[in-house]
Short mmCIF file of C-alpha atoms in Angstrom, two decimals:
data_model
loop_
_atom_site.label_atom_id
_atom_site.label_comp_id
_atom_site.label_asym_id
_atom_site.label_seq_id
_atom_site.Cartn_x
_atom_site.Cartn_y
_atom_site.Cartn_z
CA MET A 89 104.50 62.35 42.80
CA THR A 90 102.70 60.38 40.44
CA GLU A 91 102.01 56.41 40.58
CA MET A 92 103.98 56.22 37.53
CA GLU A 93 106.91 57.32 38.99
CA HIS A 94 110.29 54.76 38.58
CA HIS A 95 111.36 53.83 42.07
CA ALA A 96 114.58 56.30 41.77
CA ASN A 97 111.78 58.64 41.99
CA LEU A 98 109.92 57.37 44.31
CA ILE A 99 112.24 55.71 46.98
CA PRO A 100 114.42 58.49 47.72
CA TRP A 101 111.37 60.79 48.75
CA GLN A 102 110.29 57.83 50.81
CA GLN A 103 113.32 58.15 52.99
CA LEU A 104 113.35 61.72 52.88
CA ALA A 105 109.27 61.43 54.34
CA ALA A 106 110.77 58.76 56.97
CA ARG A 107 113.28 61.10 58.20
CA THR A 108 111.31 64.55 58.47
CA GLY A 109 107.89 63.45 59.19
CA ALA A 110 106.82 64.95 55.55
CA GLU A 111 103.91 62.99 53.70
CA LEU A 112 103.79 62.10 50.31
CA THR A 113 100.87 62.72 48.02
CA TRP A 114 100.71 61.69 44.03
CA LEU A 115 98.52 61.91 41.25
CA PRO A 116 96.67 58.76 40.42
CA VAL A 117 97.44 56.94 36.78
CA THR A 118 93.53 56.61 34.58
CA THR A 119 93.19 53.03 33.25
CA ASP A 120 94.27 54.24 29.72
CA GLY A 121 97.74 55.11 31.44
CA ARG A 122 97.73 59.14 31.69
CA LEU A 123 97.69 61.42 34.64
CA ASP A 124 94.19 61.77 35.93
CA LEU A 125 94.44 65.47 36.75
CA SER A 126 90.74 66.05 37.99
CA SER A 127 91.91 67.05 41.86
CA ILE A 128 95.01 68.26 41.41
CA ASP A 129 93.97 71.40 43.04
CA SER A 130 93.77 69.06 46.20
CA ILE A 131 96.99 67.10 45.81
CA ILE A 132 99.11 69.75 45.07
CA ASN A 133 97.94 72.33 47.51
CA ALA A 134 99.02 75.17 50.09
CA LYS A 135 100.73 72.23 52.01
CA THR A 136 103.20 71.06 48.89
CA LYS A 137 106.44 72.14 49.52
CA ILE A 138 108.43 70.03 46.34
CA VAL A 139 106.67 68.47 42.86
CA ALA A 140 108.70 65.80 42.09
CA ILE A 141 107.02 64.13 38.57
CA THR A 142 108.47 61.58 35.99
CA HIS A 143 108.54 63.63 32.24
CA GLN A 144 108.05 60.27 30.44
CA SER A 145 106.97 57.10 31.52
CA ASN A 146 109.69 54.33 31.27
CA VAL A 147 106.62 51.76 31.06
CA LEU A 148 103.82 53.46 29.29
CA GLY A 149 105.43 55.93 27.09
CA THR A 150 103.02 58.36 28.56
CA ILE A 151 104.29 62.24 27.96
CA ASN A 152 103.06 64.23 31.04
CA PRO A 153 101.84 67.48 30.73
CA ILE A 154 104.46 69.21 32.56
CA LYS A 155 103.55 72.68 32.04
CA GLU A 156 100.35 72.20 33.57
CA ILE A 157 101.10 70.43 36.72
CA VAL A 158 104.19 73.34 36.71
CA ALA A 159 101.34 75.70 36.95
CA ALA A 160 99.95 74.26 39.62
CA ALA A 161 103.05 74.04 41.92
CA ARG A 162 103.76 77.73 41.33
CA ASN A 163 100.23 78.70 42.35
CA VAL A 164 101.55 77.33 45.90
CA GLY A 165 104.55 78.42 45.90
CA ALA A 166 106.12 74.43 45.60
CA LEU A 167 109.53 73.84 43.63
CA PHE A 168 109.71 71.60 40.71
CA ILE A 169 112.14 68.80 39.91
CA LEU A 170 111.73 66.73 36.96
CA ASP A 171 112.90 63.22 36.30
CA ALA A 172 114.10 63.73 32.28
CA CYS A 173 115.71 60.40 32.27
CA GLN A 174 113.24 59.24 29.25
CA SER A 175 112.86 62.49 27.59
CA VAL A 176 115.93 64.25 27.36
CA PRO A 177 117.52 61.58 25.21
CA HIS A 178 114.32 61.64 22.97
CA PHE A 179 113.26 65.01 22.61
CA LYS A 180 114.12 68.65 22.96
CA VAL A 181 113.79 69.65 26.24
CA ASP A 182 114.02 73.21 27.33
CA VAL A 183 114.30 74.20 31.21
CA LYS A 184 113.23 77.60 30.55
CA ASP A 185 110.00 76.78 28.20
CA LEU A 186 108.89 74.47 30.98
CA ASP A 187 109.87 76.78 33.89
CA ILE A 188 111.29 73.86 36.40
CA ASP A 189 113.62 74.41 39.43
CA PHE A 190 115.49 71.10 39.18
CA LEU A 191 116.21 68.75 36.02
CA ALA A 192 118.02 65.24 36.09
CA PHE A 193 118.68 62.91 33.36
CA SER A 194 120.96 59.89 33.26
CA GLY A 195 123.95 58.97 30.64
CA HIS A 196 123.16 55.32 29.99
CA LYS A 197 119.71 55.87 28.50
CA ALA A 198 121.52 58.75 26.18
CA VAL A 199 123.98 56.30 24.65
CA GLY A 200 126.47 57.32 27.41
CA PRO A 201 128.64 55.94 29.73
CA THR A 202 127.22 53.97 33.08
CA GLY A 203 127.69 55.71 36.18
CA VAL A 204 127.36 59.21 35.28
CA GLY A 205 124.24 61.96 34.92
CA THR A 206 123.05 65.05 35.18
CA LEU A 207 121.58 67.51 37.33
CA TRP A 208 120.28 71.22 35.97
CA GLY A 209 119.28 73.86 38.80
CA ARG A 210 118.16 77.03 38.45
CA ALA A 211 121.74 78.71 40.32
CA GLU A 212 120.22 80.64 42.74
CA LEU A 213 118.50 77.40 44.21
CA LEU A 214 121.67 75.28 44.07
CA ASN A 215 123.52 77.82 46.12
CA GLU A 216 121.34 78.13 48.56
CA MET A 217 121.17 74.05 49.38
CA GLU A 218 123.77 72.71 51.79
CA PRO A 219 126.21 69.99 50.54
CA PHE A 220 125.35 66.58 50.75
CA LEU A 221 128.71 65.09 50.27
CA THR A 222 132.18 66.71 51.75
CA GLY A 223 135.64 66.66 50.34
CA GLY A 224 138.54 68.19 48.30
CA SER A 225 137.46 70.12 45.33
CA MET A 226 134.32 71.23 47.08
CA ILE A 227 135.44 74.05 49.15
CA GLU A 228 136.33 78.04 48.96
CA SER A 229 138.38 77.91 52.36
CA VAL A 230 138.99 75.54 55.61
CA THR A 231 139.95 76.54 58.83
CA MET A 232 140.48 73.60 61.53
CA SER A 233 137.55 74.79 63.07
CA SER A 234 135.27 75.88 59.68
CA ALA A 235 134.49 75.52 56.34
CA THR A 236 132.56 77.45 53.58
CA PHE A 237 131.98 75.94 50.40
CA ALA A 238 132.36 76.86 46.78
CA GLU A 239 129.49 78.24 44.36
CA ALA A 240 127.59 75.72 42.56
CA PRO A 241 127.69 73.14 40.95
CA GLN A 242 131.52 72.65 42.37
CA ARG A 243 130.21 72.24 46.00
CA PHE A 244 128.29 69.33 44.94
CA GLU A 245 131.30 67.71 42.99
CA ALA A 246 133.40 66.41 45.92
CA GLY A 247 136.69 64.48 45.39
CA VAL A 248 137.97 63.80 42.60
CA PRO A 249 135.54 63.95 39.40
CA ASN A 250 134.24 60.64 37.46
CA MET A 251 136.42 62.26 34.51
CA ALA A 252 136.17 58.93 32.02
CA GLN A 253 132.40 59.03 32.35
CA ALA A 254 131.73 62.76 31.96
CA VAL A 255 133.75 62.98 29.01
CA GLY A 256 131.84 60.24 27.42
CA LEU A 257 128.55 61.70 28.67
CA GLY A 258 129.78 64.59 26.92
CA ALA A 259 130.96 62.96 23.68
CA ALA A 260 127.06 60.93 23.61
CA ILE A 261 125.38 64.18 24.01
CA ARG A 262 127.76 66.06 21.53
CA TYR A 263 126.50 62.95 19.20
CA LEU A 264 123.04 63.50 19.79
CA ASN A 265 123.03 67.09 19.20
CA GLY A 266 124.76 66.37 15.82
CA ILE A 267 122.07 63.94 14.87
CA GLY A 268 119.53 66.32 15.77
CA MET A 269 116.98 66.15 18.50
CA GLU A 270 114.22 67.11 16.00
CA ASN A 271 115.06 64.10 13.70
CA ILE A 272 115.54 61.34 16.36
CA HIS A 273 111.66 62.51 17.68
CA ASN A 274 110.41 62.43 14.39
CA HIS A 275 111.97 59.25 13.64
CA GLU A 276 110.52 57.33 16.68
CA VAL A 277 106.96 59.15 16.01
CA ALA A 278 106.91 57.24 12.83
CA LEU A 279 108.38 53.95 14.10
CA THR A 280 106.32 54.01 17.17
CA LYS A 281 103.07 55.00 15.17
CA TYR A 282 103.80 51.47 12.68
CA ALA A 283 104.70 49.48 16.26
CA LEU A 284 101.50 50.18 17.58
CA ASP A 285 99.21 49.77 15.07
CA LYS A 286 101.50 46.31 14.12
CA LEU A 287 101.22 45.35 17.45
CA GLN A 288 97.48 45.41 17.87
CA SER A 289 96.81 43.35 15.39
CA ILE A 290 97.93 40.53 17.12
CA PRO A 291 95.22 38.36 18.55
CA GLY A 292 95.32 38.42 22.22
CA LEU A 293 98.01 40.93 22.85
CA LYS A 294 97.21 44.04 24.89
CA ILE A 295 99.30 47.18 25.36
CA ILE A 296 99.39 48.26 28.58
CA GLY A 297 99.40 52.17 28.21
CA PRO A 298 98.29 55.14 25.67
CA THR A 299 97.45 53.15 22.36
CA GLU A 300 97.05 56.33 20.61
CA MET A 301 100.16 58.85 19.41
CA LYS A 302 99.67 62.21 21.71
CA ASN A 303 101.64 62.96 23.94
CA ARG A 304 103.37 59.53 23.43
CA GLY A 305 106.72 58.25 23.49
CA ALA A 306 108.69 55.44 21.89
CA VAL A 307 108.31 52.85 24.63
CA PHE A 308 105.37 50.45 24.80
CA SER A 309 104.52 47.77 27.36
CA PHE A 310 102.42 44.81 26.47
CA THR A 311 101.15 41.28 27.91
CA MET A 312 99.98 38.16 25.80
CA GLU A 313 97.52 36.15 26.78
CA ASN A 314 98.19 32.58 28.18
CA ILE A 315 101.92 33.58 28.07
CA HIS A 316 103.74 34.90 31.12
CA PRO A 317 106.16 37.93 29.89
CA HIS A 318 109.57 36.74 31.06
CA ASP A 319 108.41 33.28 28.67
CA LEU A 320 107.35 36.11 26.01
CA GLY A 321 111.22 37.82 26.59
CA GLN A 322 113.17 34.93 26.54
CA ALA A 323 111.64 33.24 23.48
CA LEU A 324 112.01 36.79 21.73
CA ASP A 325 115.68 36.77 22.96
CA GLN A 326 116.32 33.70 21.52
CA ASN A 327 115.20 35.23 18.31
CA GLY A 328 118.09 38.12 18.52
CA ILE A 329 114.77 40.51 20.21
CA ALA A 330 116.34 42.67 22.81
CA VAL A 331 112.93 43.44 25.39
CA ARG A 332 112.54 44.11 28.90
CA THR A 333 110.33 42.20 31.34
CA GLY A 334 109.18 42.52 34.83
CA HIS A 335 107.88 45.51 36.83
CA HIS A 336 110.38 47.93 35.00
CA CYS A 337 111.68 49.50 38.57
CA ALA A 338 107.89 51.18 39.20
CA TRP A 339 105.96 48.33 41.03
CA PRO A 340 103.66 50.84 42.41
CA LEU A 341 102.04 51.42 38.74
CA MET A 342 101.93 47.37 37.87
CA ARG A 343 99.89 47.03 41.02
CA VAL A 344 97.57 50.10 39.52
CA LEU A 345 97.39 48.24 36.50
CA ASN A 346 96.97 44.81 37.82
CA VAL A 347 99.67 43.66 35.99
CA PRO A 348 102.26 41.32 37.47
CA ALA A 349 104.84 42.55 34.90
CA THR A 350 104.71 43.42 31.56
CA THR A 351 107.16 42.70 28.10
CA ARG A 352 108.93 45.90 27.18
CA ALA A 353 109.94 47.38 23.86
CA SER A 354 111.87 50.50 23.57
CA LEU A 355 113.00 52.42 20.10
CA TYR A 356 115.62 54.71 19.23
CA PHE A 357 117.10 56.50 16.16
CA TYR A 358 119.42 53.41 15.62
CA ASN A 359 116.08 50.92 14.81
CA ASP A 360 114.34 50.97 11.80
CA TYR A 361 110.94 49.14 10.15
CA SER A 362 113.11 45.99 9.89
CA ASP A 363 113.64 45.77 13.87
CA ILE A 364 109.50 46.36 14.70
CA ASP A 365 108.52 43.50 12.06
CA ALA A 366 111.33 41.18 13.78
CA LEU A 367 109.43 41.68 16.85
CA ILE A 368 106.13 41.02 15.24
CA SER A 369 107.11 37.90 13.60
CA GLY A 370 109.17 36.90 16.91
CA ILE A 371 105.41 37.84 19.19
CA TYR A 372 103.87 35.01 16.94
CA GLU A 373 106.44 32.94 16.56
CA ALA A 374 106.22 32.74 20.71
CA LYS A 375 102.45 32.86 20.55
CA GLU A 376 102.29 29.64 18.29
CA PHE A 377 104.91 27.61 20.20
CA PHE A 378 103.44 28.57 23.84
CA THR A 379 99.43 28.09 23.04
CA ALA A 380 99.98 24.88 20.40
CA PRO A 381 98.52 21.87 21.64
CA ARG A 382 100.94 19.71 23.16
CA THR A 383 101.01 15.90 22.74
CA LYS A 384 101.21 13.57 25.35
CA GLU A 385 104.59 11.16 25.77
CA ARG A 386 103.62 7.69 25.26
CA LYS A 387 104.87 5.85 28.19
#
């Protein structure tokens, strides 16, 4: 793993390690929000069985060098699982080109419904795995003393499918493909560069993560001198600007970066330059409100 993982790609492995006695190891994060690969050969070693890493940080916007890490995993015979929740909705992801074994992403980050997502895996690996849920629809044959299971993906889809959400996710994927993933990516790159340039011109504001565009996505976190991220987020909300505040389900990363929380803005195909201008204006307004001298009330 890495120090920038979302809790969803950390806590399940913690639980598995607690049950099996496995040991978790992770790649560290540099001060500028990139992965430190200097010790990758000692971290991913002959004892490594699974490498599970985020494609893009949901806090920093960092797009990780997956091919390089996959190569290290292949050298020791480890499986590679990619958390693509932050990448699949924003740019083209080719599982064959990346040479990965499994990939997962959620629907709600791809303009789809909540409560649904996708797990892709190599067919031969999926068919070697035991089902984690049992019930109707996932069996091949059943007797009173035993059962055999259907091939993947059916063997992992016990019970009544989440049909409405699945239909919604399919519609969302068709919608994104209709726009074009390259078009979405190019639009986000232009907006992100504009936003980073504007944000870095604000006195007292610090970008948490990469400040240049190389291998960077359209999400950025920042702190503001003398203003708590929650206060800044509330002030922006009152101006109709939607941001996220807190640790963003990445508490270990916050500790590594030595920040209690950040304010985070995310851009997508439906945003334009006026949204960024509104964000910048809102930050200046909040800065003036929270840092202006207060006059004492008369008794």
